[in-house]
mmCIF file of C-alpha atoms in Angstrom:
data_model
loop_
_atom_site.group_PDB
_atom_site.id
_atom_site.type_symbol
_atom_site.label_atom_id
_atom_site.label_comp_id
_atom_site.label_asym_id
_atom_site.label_seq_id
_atom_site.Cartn_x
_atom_site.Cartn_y
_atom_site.Cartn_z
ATOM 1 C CA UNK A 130 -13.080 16.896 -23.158
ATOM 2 C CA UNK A 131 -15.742 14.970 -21.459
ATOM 3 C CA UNK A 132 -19.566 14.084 -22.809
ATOM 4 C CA UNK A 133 -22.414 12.680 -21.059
ATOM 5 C CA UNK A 134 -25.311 10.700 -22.322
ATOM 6 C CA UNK A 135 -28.503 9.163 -20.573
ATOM 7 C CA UNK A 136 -29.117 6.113 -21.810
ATOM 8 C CA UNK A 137 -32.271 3.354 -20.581
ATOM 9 C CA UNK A 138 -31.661 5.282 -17.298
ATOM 10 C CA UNK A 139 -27.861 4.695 -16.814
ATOM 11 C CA UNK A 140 -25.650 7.514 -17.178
ATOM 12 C CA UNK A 141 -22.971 7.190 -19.494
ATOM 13 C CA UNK A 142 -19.972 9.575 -19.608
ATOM 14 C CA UNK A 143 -16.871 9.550 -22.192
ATOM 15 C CA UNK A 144 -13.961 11.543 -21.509
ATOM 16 C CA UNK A 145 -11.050 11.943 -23.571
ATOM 17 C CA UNK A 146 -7.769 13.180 -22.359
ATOM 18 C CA UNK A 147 -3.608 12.701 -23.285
ATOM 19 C CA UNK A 148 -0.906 14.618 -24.313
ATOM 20 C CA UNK A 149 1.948 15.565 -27.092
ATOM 21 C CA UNK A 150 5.495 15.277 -26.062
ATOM 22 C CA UNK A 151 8.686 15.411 -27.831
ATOM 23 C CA UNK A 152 11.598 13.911 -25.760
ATOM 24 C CA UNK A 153 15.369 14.012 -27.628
ATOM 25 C CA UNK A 154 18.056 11.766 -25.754
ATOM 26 C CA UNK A 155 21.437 12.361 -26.674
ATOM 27 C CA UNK A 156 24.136 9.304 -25.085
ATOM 28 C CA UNK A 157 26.914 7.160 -26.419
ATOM 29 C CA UNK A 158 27.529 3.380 -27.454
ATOM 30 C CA UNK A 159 27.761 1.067 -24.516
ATOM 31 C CA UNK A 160 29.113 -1.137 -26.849
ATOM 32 C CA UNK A 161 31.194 0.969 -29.032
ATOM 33 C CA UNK A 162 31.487 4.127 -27.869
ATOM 34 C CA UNK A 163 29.370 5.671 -30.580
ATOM 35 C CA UNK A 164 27.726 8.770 -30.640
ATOM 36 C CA UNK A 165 23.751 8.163 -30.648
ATOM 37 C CA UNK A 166 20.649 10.193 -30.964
ATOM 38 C CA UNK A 167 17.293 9.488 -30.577
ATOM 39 C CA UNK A 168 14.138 11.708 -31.066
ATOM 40 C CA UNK A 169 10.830 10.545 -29.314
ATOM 41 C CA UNK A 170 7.216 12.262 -30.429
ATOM 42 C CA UNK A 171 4.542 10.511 -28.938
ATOM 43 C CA UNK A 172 1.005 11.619 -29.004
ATOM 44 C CA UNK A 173 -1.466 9.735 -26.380
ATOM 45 C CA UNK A 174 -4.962 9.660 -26.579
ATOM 46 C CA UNK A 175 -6.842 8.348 -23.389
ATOM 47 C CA UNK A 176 -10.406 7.197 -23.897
ATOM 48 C CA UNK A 177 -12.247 7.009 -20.674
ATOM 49 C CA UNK A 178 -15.708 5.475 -20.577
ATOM 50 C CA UNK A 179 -18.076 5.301 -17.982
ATOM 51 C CA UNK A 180 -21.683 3.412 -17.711
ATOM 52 C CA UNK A 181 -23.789 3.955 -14.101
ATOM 53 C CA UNK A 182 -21.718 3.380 -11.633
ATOM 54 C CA UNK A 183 -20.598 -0.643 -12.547
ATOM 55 C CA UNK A 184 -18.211 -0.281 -15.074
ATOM 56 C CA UNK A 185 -15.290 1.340 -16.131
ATOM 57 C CA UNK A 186 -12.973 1.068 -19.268
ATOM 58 C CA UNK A 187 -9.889 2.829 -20.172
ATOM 59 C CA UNK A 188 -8.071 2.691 -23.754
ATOM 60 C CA UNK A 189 -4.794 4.796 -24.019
ATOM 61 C CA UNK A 190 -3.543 4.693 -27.482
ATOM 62 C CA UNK A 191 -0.160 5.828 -28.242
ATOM 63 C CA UNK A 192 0.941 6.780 -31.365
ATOM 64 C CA UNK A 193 5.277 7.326 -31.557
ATOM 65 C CA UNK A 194 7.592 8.233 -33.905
ATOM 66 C CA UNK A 195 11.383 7.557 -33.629
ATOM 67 C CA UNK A 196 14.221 8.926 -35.498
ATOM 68 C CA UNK A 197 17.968 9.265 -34.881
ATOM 69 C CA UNK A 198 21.504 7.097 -34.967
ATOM 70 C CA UNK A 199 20.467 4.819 -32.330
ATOM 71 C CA UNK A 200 17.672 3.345 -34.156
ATOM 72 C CA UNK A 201 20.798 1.519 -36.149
ATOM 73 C CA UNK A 202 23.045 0.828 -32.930
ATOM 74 C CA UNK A 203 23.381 -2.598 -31.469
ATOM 75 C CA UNK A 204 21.713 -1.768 -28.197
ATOM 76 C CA UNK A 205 18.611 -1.077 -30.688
ATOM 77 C CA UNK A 206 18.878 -4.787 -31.856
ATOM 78 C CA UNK A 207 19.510 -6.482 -28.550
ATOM 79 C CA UNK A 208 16.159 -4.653 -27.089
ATOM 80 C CA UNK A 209 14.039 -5.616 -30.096
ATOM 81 C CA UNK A 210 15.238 -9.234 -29.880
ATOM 82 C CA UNK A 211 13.658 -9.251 -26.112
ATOM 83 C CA UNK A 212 10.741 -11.530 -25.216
ATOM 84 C CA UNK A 213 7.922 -9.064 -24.564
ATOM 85 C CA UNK A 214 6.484 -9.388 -21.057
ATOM 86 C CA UNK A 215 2.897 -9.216 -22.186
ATOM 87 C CA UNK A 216 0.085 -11.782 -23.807
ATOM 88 C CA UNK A 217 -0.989 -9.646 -26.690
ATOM 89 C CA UNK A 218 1.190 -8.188 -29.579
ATOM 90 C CA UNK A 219 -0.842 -4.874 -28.787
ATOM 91 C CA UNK A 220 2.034 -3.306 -30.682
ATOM 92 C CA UNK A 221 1.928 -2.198 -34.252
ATOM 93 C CA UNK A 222 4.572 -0.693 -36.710
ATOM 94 C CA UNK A 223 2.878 2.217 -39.272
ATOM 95 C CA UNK A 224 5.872 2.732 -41.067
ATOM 96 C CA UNK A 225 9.666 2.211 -41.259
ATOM 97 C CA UNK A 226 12.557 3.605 -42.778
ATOM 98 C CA UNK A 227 16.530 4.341 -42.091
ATOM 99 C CA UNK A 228 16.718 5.753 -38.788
ATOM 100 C CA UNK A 229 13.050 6.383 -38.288
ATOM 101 C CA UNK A 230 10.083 4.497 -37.550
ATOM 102 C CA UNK A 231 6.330 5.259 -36.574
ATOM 103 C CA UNK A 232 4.189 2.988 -34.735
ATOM 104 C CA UNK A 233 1.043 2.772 -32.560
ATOM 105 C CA UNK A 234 0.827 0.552 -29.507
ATOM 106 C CA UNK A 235 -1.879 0.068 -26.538
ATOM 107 C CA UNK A 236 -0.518 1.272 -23.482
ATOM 108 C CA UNK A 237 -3.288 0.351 -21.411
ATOM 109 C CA UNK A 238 -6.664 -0.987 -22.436
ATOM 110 C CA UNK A 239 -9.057 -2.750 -19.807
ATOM 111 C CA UNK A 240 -12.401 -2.621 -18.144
ATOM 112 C CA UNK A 241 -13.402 -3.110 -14.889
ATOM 113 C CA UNK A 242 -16.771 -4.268 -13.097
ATOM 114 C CA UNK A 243 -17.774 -3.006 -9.890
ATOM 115 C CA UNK A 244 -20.128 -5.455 -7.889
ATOM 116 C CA UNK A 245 -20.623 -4.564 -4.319
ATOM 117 C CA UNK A 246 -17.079 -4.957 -2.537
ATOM 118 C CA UNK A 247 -15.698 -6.571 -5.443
ATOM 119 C CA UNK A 248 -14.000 -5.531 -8.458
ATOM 120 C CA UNK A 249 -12.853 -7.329 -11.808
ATOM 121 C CA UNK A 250 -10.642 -5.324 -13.922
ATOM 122 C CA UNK A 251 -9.564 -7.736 -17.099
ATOM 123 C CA UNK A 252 -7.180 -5.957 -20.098
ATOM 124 C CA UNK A 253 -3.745 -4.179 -20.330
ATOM 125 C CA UNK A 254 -3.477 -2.735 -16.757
ATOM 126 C CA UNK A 255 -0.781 -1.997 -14.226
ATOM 127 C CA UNK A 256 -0.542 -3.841 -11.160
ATOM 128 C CA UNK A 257 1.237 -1.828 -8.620
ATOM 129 C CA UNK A 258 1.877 -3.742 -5.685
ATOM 130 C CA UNK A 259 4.893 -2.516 -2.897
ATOM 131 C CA UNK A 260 5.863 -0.039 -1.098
ATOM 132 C CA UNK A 261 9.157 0.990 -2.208
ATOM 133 C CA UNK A 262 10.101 4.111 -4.522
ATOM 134 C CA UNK A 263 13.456 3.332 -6.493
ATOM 135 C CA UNK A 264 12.819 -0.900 -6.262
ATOM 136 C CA UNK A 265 10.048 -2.915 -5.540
ATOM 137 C CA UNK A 266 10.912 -6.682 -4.445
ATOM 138 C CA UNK A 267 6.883 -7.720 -4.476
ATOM 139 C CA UNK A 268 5.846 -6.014 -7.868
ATOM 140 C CA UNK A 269 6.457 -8.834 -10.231
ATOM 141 C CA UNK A 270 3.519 -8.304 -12.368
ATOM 142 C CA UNK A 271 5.262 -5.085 -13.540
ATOM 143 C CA UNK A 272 8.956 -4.734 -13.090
ATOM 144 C CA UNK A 273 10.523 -1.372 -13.725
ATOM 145 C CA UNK A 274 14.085 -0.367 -14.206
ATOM 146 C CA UNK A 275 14.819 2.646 -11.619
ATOM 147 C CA UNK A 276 17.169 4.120 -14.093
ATOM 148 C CA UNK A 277 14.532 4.082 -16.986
ATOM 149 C CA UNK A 278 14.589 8.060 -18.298
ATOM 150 C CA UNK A 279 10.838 8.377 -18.367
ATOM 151 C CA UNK A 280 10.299 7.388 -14.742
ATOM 152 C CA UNK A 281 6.854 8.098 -14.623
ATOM 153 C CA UNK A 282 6.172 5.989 -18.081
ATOM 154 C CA UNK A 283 5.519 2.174 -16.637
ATOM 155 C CA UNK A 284 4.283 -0.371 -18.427
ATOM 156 C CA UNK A 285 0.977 -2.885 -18.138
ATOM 157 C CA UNK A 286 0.699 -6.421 -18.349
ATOM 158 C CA UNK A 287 -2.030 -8.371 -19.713
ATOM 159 C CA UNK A 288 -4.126 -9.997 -16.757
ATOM 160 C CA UNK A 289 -7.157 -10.503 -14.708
ATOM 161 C CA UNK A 290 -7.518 -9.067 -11.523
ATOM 162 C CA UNK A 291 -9.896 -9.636 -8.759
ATOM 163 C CA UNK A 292 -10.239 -7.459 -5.291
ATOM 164 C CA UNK A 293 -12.593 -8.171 -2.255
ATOM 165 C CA UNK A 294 -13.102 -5.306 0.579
ATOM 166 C CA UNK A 295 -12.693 -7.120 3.380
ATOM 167 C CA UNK A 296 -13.054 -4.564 5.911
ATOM 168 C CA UNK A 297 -12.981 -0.708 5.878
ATOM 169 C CA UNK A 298 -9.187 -0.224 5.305
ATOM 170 C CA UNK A 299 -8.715 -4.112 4.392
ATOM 171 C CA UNK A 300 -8.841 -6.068 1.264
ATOM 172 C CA UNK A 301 -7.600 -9.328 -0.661
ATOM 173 C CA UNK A 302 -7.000 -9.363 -4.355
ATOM 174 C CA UNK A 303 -5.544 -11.991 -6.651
ATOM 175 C CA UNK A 304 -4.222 -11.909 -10.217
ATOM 176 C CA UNK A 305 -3.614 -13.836 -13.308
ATOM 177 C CA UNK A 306 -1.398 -12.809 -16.743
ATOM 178 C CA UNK A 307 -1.054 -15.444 -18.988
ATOM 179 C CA UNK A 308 1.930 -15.715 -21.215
ATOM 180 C CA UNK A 309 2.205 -17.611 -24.852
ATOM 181 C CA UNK A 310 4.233 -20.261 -22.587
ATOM 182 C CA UNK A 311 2.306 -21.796 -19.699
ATOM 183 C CA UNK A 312 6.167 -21.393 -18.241
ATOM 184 C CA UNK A 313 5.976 -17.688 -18.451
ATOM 185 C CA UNK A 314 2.825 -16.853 -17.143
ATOM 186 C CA UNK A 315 2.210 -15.167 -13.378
ATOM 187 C CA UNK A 316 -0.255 -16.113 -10.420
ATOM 188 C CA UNK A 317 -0.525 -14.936 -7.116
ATOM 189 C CA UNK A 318 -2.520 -13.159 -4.318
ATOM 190 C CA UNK A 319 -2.176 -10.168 -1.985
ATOM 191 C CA UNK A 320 -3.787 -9.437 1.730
ATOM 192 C CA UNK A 321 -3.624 -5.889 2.585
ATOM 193 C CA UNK A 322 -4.585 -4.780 5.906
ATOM 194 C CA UNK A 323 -4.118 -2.083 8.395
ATOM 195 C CA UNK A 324 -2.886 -2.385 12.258
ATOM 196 C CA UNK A 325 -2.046 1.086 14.444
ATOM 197 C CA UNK A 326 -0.295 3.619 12.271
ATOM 198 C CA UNK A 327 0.654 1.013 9.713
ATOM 199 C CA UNK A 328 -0.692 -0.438 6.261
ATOM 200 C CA UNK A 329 0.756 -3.928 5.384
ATOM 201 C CA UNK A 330 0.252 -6.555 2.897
ATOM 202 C CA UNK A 331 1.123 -10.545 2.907
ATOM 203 C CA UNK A 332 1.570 -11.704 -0.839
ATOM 204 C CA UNK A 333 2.533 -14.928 -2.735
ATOM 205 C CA UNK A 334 2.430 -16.659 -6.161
ATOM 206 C CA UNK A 335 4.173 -18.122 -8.796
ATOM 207 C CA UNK A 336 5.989 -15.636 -11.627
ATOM 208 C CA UNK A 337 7.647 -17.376 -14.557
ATOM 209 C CA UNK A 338 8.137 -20.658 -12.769
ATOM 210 C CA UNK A 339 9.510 -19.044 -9.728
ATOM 211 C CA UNK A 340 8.313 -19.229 -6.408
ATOM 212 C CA UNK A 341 7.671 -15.960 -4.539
ATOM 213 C CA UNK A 342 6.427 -15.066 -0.921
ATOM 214 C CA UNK A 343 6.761 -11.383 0.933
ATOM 215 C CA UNK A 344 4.791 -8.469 2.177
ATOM 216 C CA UNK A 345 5.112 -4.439 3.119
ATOM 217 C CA UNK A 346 4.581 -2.250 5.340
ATOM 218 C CA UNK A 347 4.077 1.665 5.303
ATOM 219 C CA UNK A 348 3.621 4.256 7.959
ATOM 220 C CA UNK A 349 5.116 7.378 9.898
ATOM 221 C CA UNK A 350 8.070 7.660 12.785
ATOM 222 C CA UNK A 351 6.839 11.370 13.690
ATOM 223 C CA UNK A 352 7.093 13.561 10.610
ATOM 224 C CA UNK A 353 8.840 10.864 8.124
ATOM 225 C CA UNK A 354 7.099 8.274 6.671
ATOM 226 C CA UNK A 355 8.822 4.793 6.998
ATOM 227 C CA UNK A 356 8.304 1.998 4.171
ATOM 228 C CA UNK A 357 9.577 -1.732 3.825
ATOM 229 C CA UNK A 358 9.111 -4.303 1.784
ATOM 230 C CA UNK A 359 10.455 -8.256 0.831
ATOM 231 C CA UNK A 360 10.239 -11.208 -1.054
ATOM 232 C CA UNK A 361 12.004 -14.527 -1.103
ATOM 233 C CA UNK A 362 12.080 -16.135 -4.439
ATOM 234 C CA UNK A 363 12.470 -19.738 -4.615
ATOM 235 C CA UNK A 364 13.498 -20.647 -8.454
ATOM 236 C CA UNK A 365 12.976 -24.058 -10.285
ATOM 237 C CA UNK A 366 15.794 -24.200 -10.788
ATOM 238 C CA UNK A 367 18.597 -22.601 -8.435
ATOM 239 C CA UNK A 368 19.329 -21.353 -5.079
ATOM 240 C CA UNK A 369 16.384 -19.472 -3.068
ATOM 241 C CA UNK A 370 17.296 -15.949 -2.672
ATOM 242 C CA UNK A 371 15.745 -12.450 -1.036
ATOM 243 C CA UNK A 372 14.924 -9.066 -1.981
ATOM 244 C CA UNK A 373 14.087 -6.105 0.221
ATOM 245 C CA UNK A 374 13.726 -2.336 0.264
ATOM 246 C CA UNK A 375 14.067 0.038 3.358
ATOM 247 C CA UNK A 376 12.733 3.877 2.692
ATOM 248 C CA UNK A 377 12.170 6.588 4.669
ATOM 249 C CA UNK A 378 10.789 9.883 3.455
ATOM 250 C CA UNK A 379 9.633 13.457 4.526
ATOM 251 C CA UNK A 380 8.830 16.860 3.523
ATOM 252 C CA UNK A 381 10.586 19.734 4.890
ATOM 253 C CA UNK A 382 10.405 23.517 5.436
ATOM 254 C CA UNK A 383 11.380 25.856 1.779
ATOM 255 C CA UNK A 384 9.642 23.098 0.018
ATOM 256 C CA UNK A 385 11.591 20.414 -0.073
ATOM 257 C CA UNK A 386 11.166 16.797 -0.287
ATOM 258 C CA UNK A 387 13.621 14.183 0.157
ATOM 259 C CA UNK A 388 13.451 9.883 0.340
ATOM 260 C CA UNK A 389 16.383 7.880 0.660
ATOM 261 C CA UNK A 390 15.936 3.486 0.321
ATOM 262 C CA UNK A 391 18.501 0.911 0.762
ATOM 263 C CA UNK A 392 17.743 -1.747 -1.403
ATOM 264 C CA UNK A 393 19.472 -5.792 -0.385
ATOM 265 C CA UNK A 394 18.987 -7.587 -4.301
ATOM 266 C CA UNK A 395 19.904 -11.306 -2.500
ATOM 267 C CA UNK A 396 20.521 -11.935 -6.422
ATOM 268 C CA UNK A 397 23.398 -10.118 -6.851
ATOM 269 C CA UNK A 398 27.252 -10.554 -5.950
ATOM 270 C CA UNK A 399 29.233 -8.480 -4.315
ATOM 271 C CA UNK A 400 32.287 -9.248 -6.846
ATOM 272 C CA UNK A 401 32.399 -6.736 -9.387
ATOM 273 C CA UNK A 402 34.071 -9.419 -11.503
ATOM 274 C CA UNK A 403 31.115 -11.651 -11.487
ATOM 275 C CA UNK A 404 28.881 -9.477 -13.287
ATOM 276 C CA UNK A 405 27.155 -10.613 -16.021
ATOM 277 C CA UNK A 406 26.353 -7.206 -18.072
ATOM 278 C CA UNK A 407 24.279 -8.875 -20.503
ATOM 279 C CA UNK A 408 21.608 -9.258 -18.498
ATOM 280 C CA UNK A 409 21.429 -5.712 -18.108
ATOM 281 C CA UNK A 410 21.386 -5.101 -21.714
ATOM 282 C CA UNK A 411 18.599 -7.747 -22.410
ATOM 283 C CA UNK A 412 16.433 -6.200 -19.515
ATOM 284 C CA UNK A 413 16.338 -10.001 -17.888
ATOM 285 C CA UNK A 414 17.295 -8.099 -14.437
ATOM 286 C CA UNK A 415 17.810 -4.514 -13.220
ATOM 287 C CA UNK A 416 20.671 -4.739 -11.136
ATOM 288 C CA UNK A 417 23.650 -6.976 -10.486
ATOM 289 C CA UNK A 418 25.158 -6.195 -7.355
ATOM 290 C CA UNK A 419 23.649 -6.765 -4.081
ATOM 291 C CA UNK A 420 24.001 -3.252 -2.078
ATOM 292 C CA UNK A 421 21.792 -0.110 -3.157
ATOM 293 C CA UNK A 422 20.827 3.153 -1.967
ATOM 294 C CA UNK A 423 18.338 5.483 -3.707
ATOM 295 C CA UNK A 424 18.485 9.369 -2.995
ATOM 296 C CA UNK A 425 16.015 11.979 -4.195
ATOM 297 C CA UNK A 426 15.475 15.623 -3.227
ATOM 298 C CA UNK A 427 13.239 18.011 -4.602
ATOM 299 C CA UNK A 428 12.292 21.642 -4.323
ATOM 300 C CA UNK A 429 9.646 23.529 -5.429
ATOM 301 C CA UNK A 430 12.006 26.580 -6.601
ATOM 302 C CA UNK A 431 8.630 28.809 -7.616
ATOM 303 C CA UNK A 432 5.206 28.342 -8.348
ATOM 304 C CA UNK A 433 6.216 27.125 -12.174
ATOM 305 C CA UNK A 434 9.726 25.651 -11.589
ATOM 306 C CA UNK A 435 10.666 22.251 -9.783
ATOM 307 C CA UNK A 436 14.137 21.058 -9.246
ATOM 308 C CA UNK A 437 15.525 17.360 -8.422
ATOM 309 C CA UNK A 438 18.022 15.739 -8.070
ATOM 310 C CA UNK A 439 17.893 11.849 -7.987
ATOM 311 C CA UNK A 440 21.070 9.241 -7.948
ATOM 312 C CA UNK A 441 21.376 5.397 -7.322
ATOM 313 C CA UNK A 442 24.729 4.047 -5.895
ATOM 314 C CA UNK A 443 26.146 0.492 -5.975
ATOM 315 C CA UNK A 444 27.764 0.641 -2.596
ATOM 316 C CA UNK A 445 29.343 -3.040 -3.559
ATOM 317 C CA UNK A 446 31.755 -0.953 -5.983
ATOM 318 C CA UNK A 447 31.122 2.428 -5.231
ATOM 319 C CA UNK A 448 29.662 3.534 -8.943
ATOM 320 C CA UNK A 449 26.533 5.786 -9.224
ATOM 321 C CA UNK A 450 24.263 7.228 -11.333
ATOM 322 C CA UNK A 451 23.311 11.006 -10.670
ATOM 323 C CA UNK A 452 20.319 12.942 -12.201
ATOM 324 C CA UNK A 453 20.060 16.547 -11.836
ATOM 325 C CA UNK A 454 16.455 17.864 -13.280
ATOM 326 C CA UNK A 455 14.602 20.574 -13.985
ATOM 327 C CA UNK A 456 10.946 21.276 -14.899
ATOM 328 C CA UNK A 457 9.195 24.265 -15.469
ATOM 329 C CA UNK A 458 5.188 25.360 -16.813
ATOM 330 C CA UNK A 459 5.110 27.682 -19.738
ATOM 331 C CA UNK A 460 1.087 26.949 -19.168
ATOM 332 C CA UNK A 461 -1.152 25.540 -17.088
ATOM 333 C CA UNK A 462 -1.178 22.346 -19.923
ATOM 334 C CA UNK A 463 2.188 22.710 -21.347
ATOM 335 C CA UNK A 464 5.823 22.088 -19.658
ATOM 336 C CA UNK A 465 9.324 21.713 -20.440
ATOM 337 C CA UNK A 466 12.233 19.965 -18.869
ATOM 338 C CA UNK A 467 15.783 18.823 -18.667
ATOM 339 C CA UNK A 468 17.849 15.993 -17.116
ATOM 340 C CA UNK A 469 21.338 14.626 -17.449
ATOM 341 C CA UNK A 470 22.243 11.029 -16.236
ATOM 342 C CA UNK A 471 25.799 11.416 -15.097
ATOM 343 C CA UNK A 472 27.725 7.909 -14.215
ATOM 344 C CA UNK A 473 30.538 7.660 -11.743
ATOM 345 C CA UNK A 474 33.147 5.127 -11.230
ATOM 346 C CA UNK A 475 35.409 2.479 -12.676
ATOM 347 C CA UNK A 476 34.964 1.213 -16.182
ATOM 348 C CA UNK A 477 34.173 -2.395 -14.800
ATOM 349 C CA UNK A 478 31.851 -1.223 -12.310
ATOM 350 C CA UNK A 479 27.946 -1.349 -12.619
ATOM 351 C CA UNK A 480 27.508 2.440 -13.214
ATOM 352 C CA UNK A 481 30.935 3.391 -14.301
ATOM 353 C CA UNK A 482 30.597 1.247 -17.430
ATOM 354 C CA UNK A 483 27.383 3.241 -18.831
ATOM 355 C CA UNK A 484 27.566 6.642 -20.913
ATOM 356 C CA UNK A 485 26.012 9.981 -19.691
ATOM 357 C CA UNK A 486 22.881 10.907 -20.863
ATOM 358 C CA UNK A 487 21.304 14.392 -22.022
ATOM 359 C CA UNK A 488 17.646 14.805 -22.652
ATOM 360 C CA UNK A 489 15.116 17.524 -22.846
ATOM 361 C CA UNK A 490 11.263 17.563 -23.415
ATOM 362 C CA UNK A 491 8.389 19.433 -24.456
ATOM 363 C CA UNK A 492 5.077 18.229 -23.046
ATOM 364 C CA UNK A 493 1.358 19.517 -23.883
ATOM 365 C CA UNK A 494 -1.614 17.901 -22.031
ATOM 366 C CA UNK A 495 -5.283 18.324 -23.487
#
């Protein structure tokens, strides 16, 4: 739904746009081996305002209600105990009972100004810096898990940002989130330029106290694209260490589509016995070993149906995660899907440890 308006000779345009989904996850205790059930509905509503051509807002409310077992488990305690990442408490609870709760929280909610090559976007916004598809060592302002179930559902953090056009395919940008601790806030700045067949970018900044310098690249070798990215982190407190992704991509005949990325996490051990797993269930860090690949392939099996199939391995102890899915359109604004998250290996390894996962969901866009 979109309106326009005419007002003291600017045109001003509001469009409103989101969707209804229902998303049901059925897994198993971590910790005790429990059953567990959880039942998402969310309903977004994304407000989209537009006045001349200088500014730009965005407000995407979500409204979510949760019921099932796991809303009891421990893992439910341990992630509401969590230091959120953002500024604001943008998160609000409606109502809450045994098992269920209903709550309202802005996803994203920011403006930005456009003045000749520069732009100023200040709010709840993502900023997506990197190259890489499963990791990124370089987005910092935004860190997502790569074995999160909603993979397309990231999060924004509370900031400024500034970009400059520096050129026709060249920029520099620089950001700012604050955090209730000076300690915990995040500064840095990005050059991204362009030489042959290649984009790259230089970044560096401080993120929670820790020092952090790297860059990316992207471009082709013939038909496959070819991405890389790094960053060396130099902590307060601790021993330097790097990060870095490798990716290569490419689209082949029947529809397909395939990437695979080798990720080197310089924080990580390759002695399964030094895992700390609490970290993993407090969301402090991703991953604990140091040797990754990411594999996806997809097909377009018709018009209306997708398939996929998408796994991480730790090659340090030879565990893995493996997701089958499937996707198909009942309309042209309404789909419905299906994935399973299938773990491989020991019980003390990385992947082995964790509990398949079932989930299905029903999603209407307006």
């Amino acid at each position: 739904m979109a309106i326009q308006v005419t007002a003291r000779g600017q045109g001003i345009s509001l469009e409103s746009r989101g969707y209804l989904k229902n998303l049901a996850i059925g897994t198993s205790s971590i910790l005790t081996g429990e059953s567990q059930f959880l039942n998402v509905t969310r309903f977004r509503w994304q407000q989209m305002l537009d006045v001349g051509s200088n500014l730009h807002a965005e407000v995407w409310l979500d409204t979510e209600a949760l019921a099932g077992s796991f809303l009891s488990s421990e893992e439910n305690a341990i992630s509401a105990a969590i230091e959120r990442r953002t500024w604001l408490d943008l998160d609000w609870r409606i109502a809450s009972e045994y098992r269920f709760v209903l709550e309202q929280r802005l996803f994203r909610a920011f403006a930005t100004y456009y003045a000749g090559k520069a732009t100023v976007t200040v709010g709840r916004q993502r900023i997506a810096w990197g190259s890489g598809f499963a990791w990124n060592p370089t987005d910092l302002f935004n860190p997502f898990n790569p074995a999160a179930i909603e993979l397309d559902e990231k999060s924004g953090i509370d900031a400024v940002h500034l970009s400059v056009a520096t050129g026709d395919f060249s920029h520099v940008e620089a950001a700012y989130a604050p955090a209730s601790a000076w300690s915990a806030s995040s500064a840095a700045a990005r050059l991204v330029s362009h030489v042959g067949e290649y984009d790259f970018s230089l970044m560096g900044g401080y993120f929670r106290d820790d020092l952090v310098v790297g860059g990316d690249f992207s471009g082709y070798i013939g038909d496959a694209g070819l991405k890389g990215e790094a960053a060396l982190t130099i902590p307060e407190d601790g021993n330097a260490y790097v990060r870095l992704t490798l990716t290569a991509d490419r689209s082949f005949k029947g529809d397909y589509y395939a990437f695979v990325e080798y990720y080197l996490n310089g924080q990580g051990t390759t002695d399964k016995n030094e895992y700390d797993f609490r970290q993993l269930l407090t969301g402090s860090v991703f991953n604990v070993a140091r040797d990754y690949a990411a594999v996806s392939v997809s097909k377009a099996v018709t018009p209306l149906l997708a398939a996929n199939v998408y796994a991480l391995v730790n090659i340090d102890d030879q565990s893995a995660l493996v997701g089958p899915s499937v996707t198909y359109s009942l309309r042209e604004n309404m789909e419905i899907g299906g994935a399973v998250y299938l773990f491989a290996g020991k019980g003390d390894t990385e992947f082995g440890q964790q509990k398949n996962a079932y989930f299905g969901y029903l999603q209407i866009f307006f």
